[in-house]
Amino acid sequence: MMDCSRCDKKAVYAGQGQNYCKSHFLEYFESKVTKTISKYELIKTGDKVCVATSGGKDSLAVLYMTSLYCKKFDIEFFALAIDEGIADYRDHTLNDLKTFCKKYEVKLHIVSFKEEFGDTLDNIKDKAIKDFNKKPCTVCGIFRRTLLNRSARKLGATKLVTGHNLDDEAQSFLMNTLLGNMSHNASLGPITGLNDNDKFVARVKPLYFMLEKETRLFALLKCFKVEFSECPNISMSFRAIIRDEINTIENKLPGAKNGVINSFMEVLPLLKEHYRGKKQKRTFNYCKECGDACAGDVCNSCKLEEELGIKKNNMERI
Ligand code: SF4
Ligand code: ZN
């Protein structure tokens, strides 16, 4: 590895024409994330910030960066984790998370699929695959999204921070595009959510412009205790196929992932304008089962619970 572009120490990372030693890499990472938070107004004075976290590298990096920012500007924040019930995986990441929160004195709330939906993902997924041909990530994604929003709202949060990085967003953009779901792309970006609906907590992504490998290196250099293990279900997902393809392209054409996101950011305002126009003609409802905001009469989560035969009386959740 070459020398750092800013001092005479050995570089630990090279990217976008610059080489960074350990301390200059940490400075680069922290300053880019902080700039993203201020430029896109992801977190503002008066917010109550809920950081969605799992104990994985992205979520510990985003929790660390959010806590730095919130402490500096005296903004209230806490961490929220979902225990989906994935054996030999989530229990390890939650242990890492508890250790982290203790060390950095972060208040942590943990909610589980079992409490909210009556069973673990491990138990639900067998039936979902066998009887309904649904992949575990489809079930997990819908329930997780619902539970994060619902819990953040109940805890009084005004912002829900997630650990999505540039790789995740490039994957989502390409997945939506390949599936012909262009309207879903209008919901991506550093800040998403319906500000005019009190049932939705706006989601913000401070790591939006950081590559996965940069986030991984940051977690390593900061000595966060992280098991770099993957969820056992990821290999069954469409995302894993897209992730591997984009990684192959990035190896042949370095900078391709940044290219995807830069292009996307250029068209995002047009997409938002186009689809917001359409949305205005649509009336927004509240789910008649659980009270969450949704497009039809019943939200996706309640529909899925019904379909999988695990529906319980939700009215107490409202
Ligand atoms: Fe859930 Fe799929 Fe992510 Fe595993 S990989 S945590 S099943 S969405
Ligand atoms: Zn519902």
Short mmCIF file of C-alpha atoms and ligand atoms in Angstrom, two decimals:
data_model
loop_
_atom_site.label_atom_id
_atom_site.label_comp_id
_atom_site.label_asym_id
_atom_site.label_seq_id
_atom_site.Cartn_x
_atom_site.Cartn_y
_atom_site.Cartn_z
CA MET A 1 0.00 0.00 0.00
CA MET A 2 1.15 3.55 -0.80
CA ASP A 3 1.70 6.42 1.63
CA CYS A 4 -1.21 8.53 2.84
CA SER A 5 -1.97 11.46 0.50
CA ARG A 6 -2.09 13.81 3.50
CA CYS A 7 0.88 12.67 5.63
CA ASP A 8 3.86 10.29 5.43
CA LYS A 9 2.20 7.35 7.22
CA LYS A 10 1.30 4.14 5.41
CA ALA A 11 -2.12 4.19 3.82
CA VAL A 12 -4.79 1.72 4.99
CA TYR A 13 -7.33 2.69 2.32
CA ALA A 14 -7.31 3.98 -1.24
CA GLY A 15 -10.42 5.39 -2.87
CA GLN A 16 -11.43 8.05 -5.38
CA GLY A 17 -7.85 9.08 -6.10
CA GLN A 18 -6.86 9.49 -2.43
CA ASN A 19 -4.88 7.31 -0.03
CA TYR A 20 -5.63 7.45 3.68
CA CYS A 21 -3.66 6.38 6.76
CA LYS A 22 -5.72 5.21 9.74
CA SER A 23 -6.24 8.63 11.32
CA HIS A 24 -6.94 10.39 8.02
CA PHE A 25 -9.36 7.64 6.99
CA LEU A 26 -11.30 8.06 10.26
CA GLU A 27 -11.31 11.83 9.71
CA TYR A 28 -12.54 11.38 6.11
CA PHE A 29 -15.31 8.98 7.20
CA GLU A 30 -16.53 11.08 10.11
CA SER A 31 -16.49 14.32 8.17
CA LYS A 32 -18.34 12.87 5.15
CA VAL A 33 -21.08 11.36 7.35
CA THR A 34 -21.43 14.58 9.37
CA LYS A 35 -21.71 16.59 6.13
CA THR A 36 -24.43 14.24 4.85
CA ILE A 37 -26.40 14.74 8.09
CA SER A 38 -26.20 18.54 7.89
CA LYS A 39 -26.50 18.99 4.11
CA TYR A 40 -29.69 16.89 3.85
CA GLU A 41 -30.95 18.01 7.29
CA LEU A 42 -31.27 14.40 8.40
CA ILE A 43 -31.20 15.38 12.08
CA LYS A 44 -32.17 18.79 13.45
CA THR A 45 -32.30 20.48 16.85
CA GLY A 46 -35.48 19.43 18.63
CA ASP A 47 -35.59 15.98 17.02
CA LYS A 48 -35.91 12.83 19.11
CA VAL A 49 -33.76 10.35 17.23
CA CYS A 50 -34.28 6.60 17.15
CA VAL A 51 -31.38 4.63 15.65
CA ALA A 52 -32.47 1.31 14.13
CA THR A 53 -29.65 -1.03 14.91
CA SER A 54 -28.85 -4.72 14.86
CA GLY A 55 -25.28 -4.97 16.14
CA GLY A 56 -23.87 -5.47 12.63
CA LYS A 57 -21.06 -3.25 11.34
CA ASP A 58 -23.27 -0.73 9.50
CA SER A 59 -25.59 -0.28 12.39
CA LEU A 60 -22.80 0.13 14.96
CA ALA A 61 -21.07 2.64 12.67
CA VAL A 62 -24.29 4.62 12.22
CA LEU A 63 -25.11 4.41 15.92
CA TYR A 64 -21.63 5.71 16.78
CA MET A 65 -21.82 8.57 14.26
CA THR A 66 -25.37 9.51 15.30
CA SER A 67 -24.38 9.53 18.96
CA LEU A 68 -21.39 11.83 18.17
CA TYR A 69 -23.65 14.22 16.26
CA CYS A 70 -26.49 14.19 18.79
CA LYS A 71 -24.16 14.66 21.77
CA LYS A 72 -22.45 17.58 20.03
CA PHE A 73 -25.77 19.36 19.36
CA ASP A 74 -27.53 18.17 22.51
CA ILE A 75 -30.19 16.15 20.66
CA GLU A 76 -32.02 13.27 22.38
CA PHE A 77 -31.38 9.83 20.87
CA PHE A 78 -31.70 6.12 21.64
CA ALA A 79 -31.14 2.77 19.91
CA LEU A 80 -33.85 0.34 18.81
CA ALA A 81 -33.20 -3.27 17.79
CA ILE A 82 -35.52 -5.88 16.33
CA ASP A 83 -35.11 -9.50 17.32
CA GLU A 84 -36.62 -11.35 14.37
CA GLY A 85 -35.80 -14.73 15.90
CA ILE A 86 -33.03 -16.00 13.58
CA ALA A 87 -31.07 -18.70 15.40
CA ASP A 88 -27.26 -18.56 15.47
CA TYR A 89 -27.25 -15.08 14.00
CA ARG A 90 -29.38 -12.42 15.65
CA ASP A 91 -28.52 -13.56 19.18
CA HIS A 92 -24.82 -12.94 18.39
CA THR A 93 -25.35 -9.48 16.86
CA LEU A 94 -27.65 -8.47 19.74
CA ASN A 95 -24.96 -9.46 22.23
CA ASP A 96 -22.44 -7.28 20.37
CA LEU A 97 -24.99 -4.47 20.40
CA LYS A 98 -25.62 -4.74 24.15
CA THR A 99 -21.85 -4.58 24.80
CA PHE A 100 -21.55 -1.53 22.52
CA CYS A 101 -24.49 0.31 24.12
CA LYS A 102 -23.09 -0.34 27.59
CA LYS A 103 -19.65 0.96 26.60
CA TYR A 104 -20.96 4.11 24.89
CA GLU A 105 -23.84 4.64 27.34
CA VAL A 106 -26.62 4.45 24.75
CA LYS A 107 -30.18 3.62 25.84
CA LEU A 108 -31.32 0.47 24.00
CA HIS A 109 -34.84 -0.88 23.36
CA ILE A 110 -35.32 -4.38 21.92
CA VAL A 111 -38.61 -5.55 20.40
CA SER A 112 -39.25 -8.95 18.88
CA PHE A 113 -41.29 -10.63 16.14
CA LYS A 114 -42.35 -13.17 18.76
CA GLU A 115 -43.95 -10.54 20.98
CA GLU A 116 -45.46 -8.53 18.13
CA PHE A 117 -46.37 -11.21 15.58
CA GLY A 118 -46.62 -14.21 17.88
CA ASP A 119 -43.71 -16.23 16.50
CA THR A 120 -40.06 -16.14 15.42
CA LEU A 121 -39.01 -15.66 11.77
CA ASP A 122 -37.40 -19.12 11.89
CA ASN A 123 -40.81 -20.66 12.62
CA ILE A 124 -42.80 -18.40 10.29
CA LYS A 125 -40.47 -18.79 7.31
CA ASP A 126 -40.89 -22.57 6.86
CA LYS A 127 -44.62 -22.15 6.35
CA ALA A 128 -44.08 -19.03 4.21
CA ILE A 129 -41.74 -20.89 1.85
CA LYS A 130 -43.67 -24.18 1.71
CA ASP A 131 -47.27 -22.97 1.57
CA PHE A 132 -46.99 -19.49 0.06
CA ASN A 133 -43.75 -19.51 -1.93
CA LYS A 134 -42.58 -16.42 -0.07
CA LYS A 135 -38.90 -15.85 0.63
CA PRO A 136 -37.79 -15.25 4.24
CA CYS A 137 -36.50 -11.76 3.36
CA THR A 138 -39.92 -10.76 1.99
CA VAL A 139 -41.60 -11.70 5.26
CA CYS A 140 -38.76 -10.27 7.36
CA GLY A 141 -38.66 -7.01 5.37
CA ILE A 142 -42.39 -6.27 5.74
CA PHE A 143 -42.59 -7.16 9.44
CA ARG A 144 -39.32 -5.44 10.28
CA ARG A 145 -40.29 -2.21 8.53
CA THR A 146 -43.65 -2.16 10.29
CA LEU A 147 -42.21 -2.93 13.69
CA LEU A 148 -39.45 -0.31 13.40
CA ASN A 149 -41.91 2.41 12.44
CA ARG A 150 -44.48 1.36 15.04
CA SER A 151 -41.93 1.13 17.88
CA ALA A 152 -40.12 4.36 16.95
CA ARG A 153 -43.48 6.15 16.91
CA LYS A 154 -44.54 4.69 20.27
CA LEU A 155 -41.20 5.79 21.78
CA GLY A 156 -41.86 9.34 20.58
CA ALA A 157 -39.18 9.50 17.86
CA THR A 158 -39.30 12.18 15.16
CA LYS A 159 -36.54 10.55 13.05
CA LEU A 160 -35.65 6.92 12.43
CA VAL A 161 -31.97 6.51 11.54
CA THR A 162 -31.01 3.42 9.52
CA GLY A 163 -27.58 2.05 8.61
CA HIS A 164 -28.17 1.84 4.84
CA ASN A 165 -24.95 2.54 2.96
CA LEU A 166 -24.20 3.37 -0.67
CA ASP A 167 -24.04 -0.31 -1.68
CA ASP A 168 -27.49 -0.97 -0.17
CA GLU A 169 -29.00 1.98 -1.99
CA ALA A 170 -27.40 1.13 -5.34
CA GLN A 171 -28.79 -2.41 -4.93
CA SER A 172 -32.29 -1.12 -4.08
CA PHE A 173 -32.28 1.25 -7.06
CA LEU A 174 -31.25 -1.51 -9.47
CA MET A 175 -33.65 -4.06 -7.96
CA ASN A 176 -36.60 -1.66 -8.33
CA THR A 177 -35.51 -0.72 -11.85
CA LEU A 178 -35.09 -4.33 -12.99
CA LEU A 179 -38.48 -5.25 -11.53
CA GLY A 180 -40.11 -2.29 -13.27
CA ASN A 181 -41.02 -0.64 -9.94
CA MET A 182 -39.79 2.87 -10.76
CA SER A 183 -42.25 4.48 -8.34
CA HIS A 184 -40.49 2.66 -5.46
CA ASN A 185 -37.28 4.49 -6.38
CA ALA A 186 -38.99 7.78 -5.53
CA SER A 187 -39.05 6.54 -1.92
CA LEU A 188 -35.28 6.06 -1.78
CA GLY A 189 -32.75 8.79 -0.99
CA PRO A 190 -31.00 10.05 2.18
CA ILE A 191 -34.33 11.03 3.78
CA THR A 192 -37.62 9.27 3.15
CA GLY A 193 -41.08 9.10 4.65
CA LEU A 194 -44.26 11.05 4.57
CA ASN A 195 -43.71 14.15 6.63
CA ASP A 196 -47.39 15.02 6.61
CA ASN A 197 -48.50 11.75 8.18
CA ASP A 198 -48.17 11.38 11.95
CA LYS A 199 -48.19 7.56 11.68
CA PHE A 200 -44.91 7.51 9.74
CA VAL A 201 -41.57 8.40 11.31
CA ALA A 202 -39.23 9.90 8.66
CA ARG A 203 -36.32 7.55 7.87
CA VAL A 204 -32.84 9.02 7.48
CA LYS A 205 -29.60 7.44 6.25
CA PRO A 206 -26.38 9.14 7.44
CA LEU A 207 -24.19 6.46 5.71
CA TYR A 208 -25.87 7.13 2.36
CA PHE A 209 -22.66 8.12 0.57
CA MET A 210 -20.33 5.63 2.31
CA LEU A 211 -19.34 2.41 0.57
CA GLU A 212 -19.89 -0.88 2.37
CA LYS A 213 -16.12 -1.52 2.42
CA GLU A 214 -15.54 1.92 3.99
CA THR A 215 -18.12 1.22 6.69
CA ARG A 216 -16.54 -2.16 7.34
CA LEU A 217 -13.08 -0.59 7.65
CA PHE A 218 -14.41 2.13 9.95
CA ALA A 219 -15.91 -0.52 12.27
CA LEU A 220 -12.61 -2.44 12.22
CA LEU A 221 -10.39 0.60 12.86
CA LYS A 222 -12.65 1.77 15.69
CA CYS A 223 -12.30 -1.74 17.17
CA PHE A 224 -16.07 -2.26 17.43
CA LYS A 225 -16.68 -5.84 18.43
CA VAL A 226 -18.58 -7.08 15.38
CA GLU A 227 -19.16 -10.57 14.11
CA PHE A 228 -18.92 -10.17 10.35
CA SER A 229 -21.36 -13.01 9.90
CA GLU A 230 -24.27 -12.82 7.51
CA CYS A 231 -27.88 -13.69 8.05
CA PRO A 232 -28.32 -17.32 6.91
CA ASN A 233 -31.34 -16.27 4.81
CA ILE A 234 -29.56 -13.68 2.64
CA SER A 235 -28.45 -16.23 0.04
CA MET A 236 -32.12 -16.89 -0.84
CA SER A 237 -32.76 -13.23 -1.68
CA PHE A 238 -32.88 -11.30 -4.96
CA ARG A 239 -30.73 -8.65 -3.22
CA ALA A 240 -27.85 -11.16 -2.89
CA ILE A 241 -27.88 -11.74 -6.67
CA ILE A 242 -27.82 -7.99 -7.39
CA ARG A 243 -25.16 -7.40 -4.71
CA ASP A 244 -22.84 -9.98 -6.28
CA GLU A 245 -23.42 -8.61 -9.79
CA ILE A 246 -22.68 -5.01 -8.76
CA ASN A 247 -19.55 -6.15 -6.93
CA THR A 248 -18.36 -7.88 -10.12
CA ILE A 249 -18.98 -4.69 -12.13
CA GLU A 250 -17.26 -2.53 -9.49
CA ASN A 251 -14.17 -4.78 -9.67
CA LYS A 252 -14.00 -4.27 -13.43
CA LEU A 253 -15.04 -0.62 -13.34
CA PRO A 254 -13.99 0.99 -10.03
CA GLY A 255 -16.34 3.82 -9.08
CA ALA A 256 -19.40 2.17 -10.68
CA LYS A 257 -21.36 2.10 -7.39
CA ASN A 258 -20.71 5.81 -6.86
CA GLY A 259 -21.77 6.36 -10.47
CA VAL A 260 -25.12 4.63 -9.86
CA ILE A 261 -25.86 6.74 -6.77
CA ASN A 262 -24.66 10.03 -8.31
CA SER A 263 -26.89 9.43 -11.34
CA PHE A 264 -29.76 8.46 -9.09
CA MET A 265 -29.39 11.62 -6.97
CA GLU A 266 -29.65 13.67 -10.18
CA VAL A 267 -33.01 12.20 -11.14
CA LEU A 268 -34.43 11.78 -7.61
CA PRO A 269 -36.05 15.27 -7.46
CA LEU A 270 -37.79 14.55 -10.79
CA LEU A 271 -38.98 11.15 -9.60
CA LYS A 272 -40.31 12.62 -6.36
CA GLU A 273 -42.14 15.37 -8.22
CA HIS A 274 -43.61 12.93 -10.74
CA TYR A 275 -44.85 10.41 -8.18
CA ARG A 276 -45.87 12.97 -5.57
CA GLY A 277 -48.20 14.41 -8.18
CA LYS A 278 -49.76 10.97 -8.59
CA LYS A 279 -49.94 10.39 -4.85
CA GLN A 280 -51.90 13.56 -4.29
CA LYS A 281 -54.74 12.03 -6.29
CA ARG A 282 -54.68 9.04 -3.94
CA THR A 283 -56.33 9.29 -0.57
CA PHE A 284 -54.34 8.08 2.38
CA ASN A 285 -56.05 5.61 4.69
CA TYR A 286 -55.34 4.10 8.04
CA CYS A 287 -55.24 0.32 8.29
CA LYS A 288 -58.56 -0.88 9.71
CA GLU A 289 -56.74 -3.69 11.54
CA CYS A 290 -53.82 -1.90 13.23
CA GLY A 291 -54.30 1.82 12.57
CA ASP A 292 -51.01 2.32 10.70
CA ALA A 293 -51.06 4.52 7.61
CA CYS A 294 -51.43 2.59 4.35
CA ALA A 295 -52.59 2.94 0.77
CA GLY A 296 -55.59 0.59 0.91
CA ASP A 297 -57.88 -0.59 3.70
CA VAL A 298 -55.36 -2.96 5.29
CA CYS A 299 -51.56 -2.49 5.56
CA ASN A 300 -49.04 -4.95 4.06
CA SER A 301 -48.07 -6.26 7.47
CA CYS A 302 -51.64 -7.09 8.52
CA LYS A 303 -52.29 -8.66 5.09
CA LEU A 304 -49.23 -10.86 5.49
CA GLU A 305 -50.17 -11.88 9.05
CA GLU A 306 -53.63 -12.84 7.76
CA GLU A 307 -52.18 -14.77 4.83
CA LEU A 308 -49.73 -16.67 7.04
CA GLY A 309 -52.47 -17.45 9.57
CA ILE A 310 -50.73 -15.70 12.48
CA LYS A 311 -53.11 -12.77 12.81
CA LYS A 312 -53.96 -11.67 16.33
CA ASN A 313 -56.11 -8.81 17.54
CA ASN A 314 -54.08 -5.77 16.62
CA MET A 315 -56.27 -3.03 17.95
CA GLU A 316 -54.22 -2.74 21.14
CA ARG A 317 -51.29 -1.64 18.96
CA ILE A 318 -52.93 1.56 17.77
FE1 SF4 B 1 -34.24 -10.48 7.41
FE2 SF4 B 1 -33.40 -11.32 5.00
FE3 SF4 B 1 -32.07 -9.40 6.30
FE4 SF4 B 1 -32.02 -11.93 7.20
S1 SF4 B 1 -31.19 -11.18 5.25
S2 SF4 B 1 -32.31 -10.10 8.46
S3 SF4 B 1 -34.10 -12.60 6.71
S4 SF4 B 1 -34.17 -9.27 5.49
ZN ZN B 2 -52.21 -2.97 9.63
#
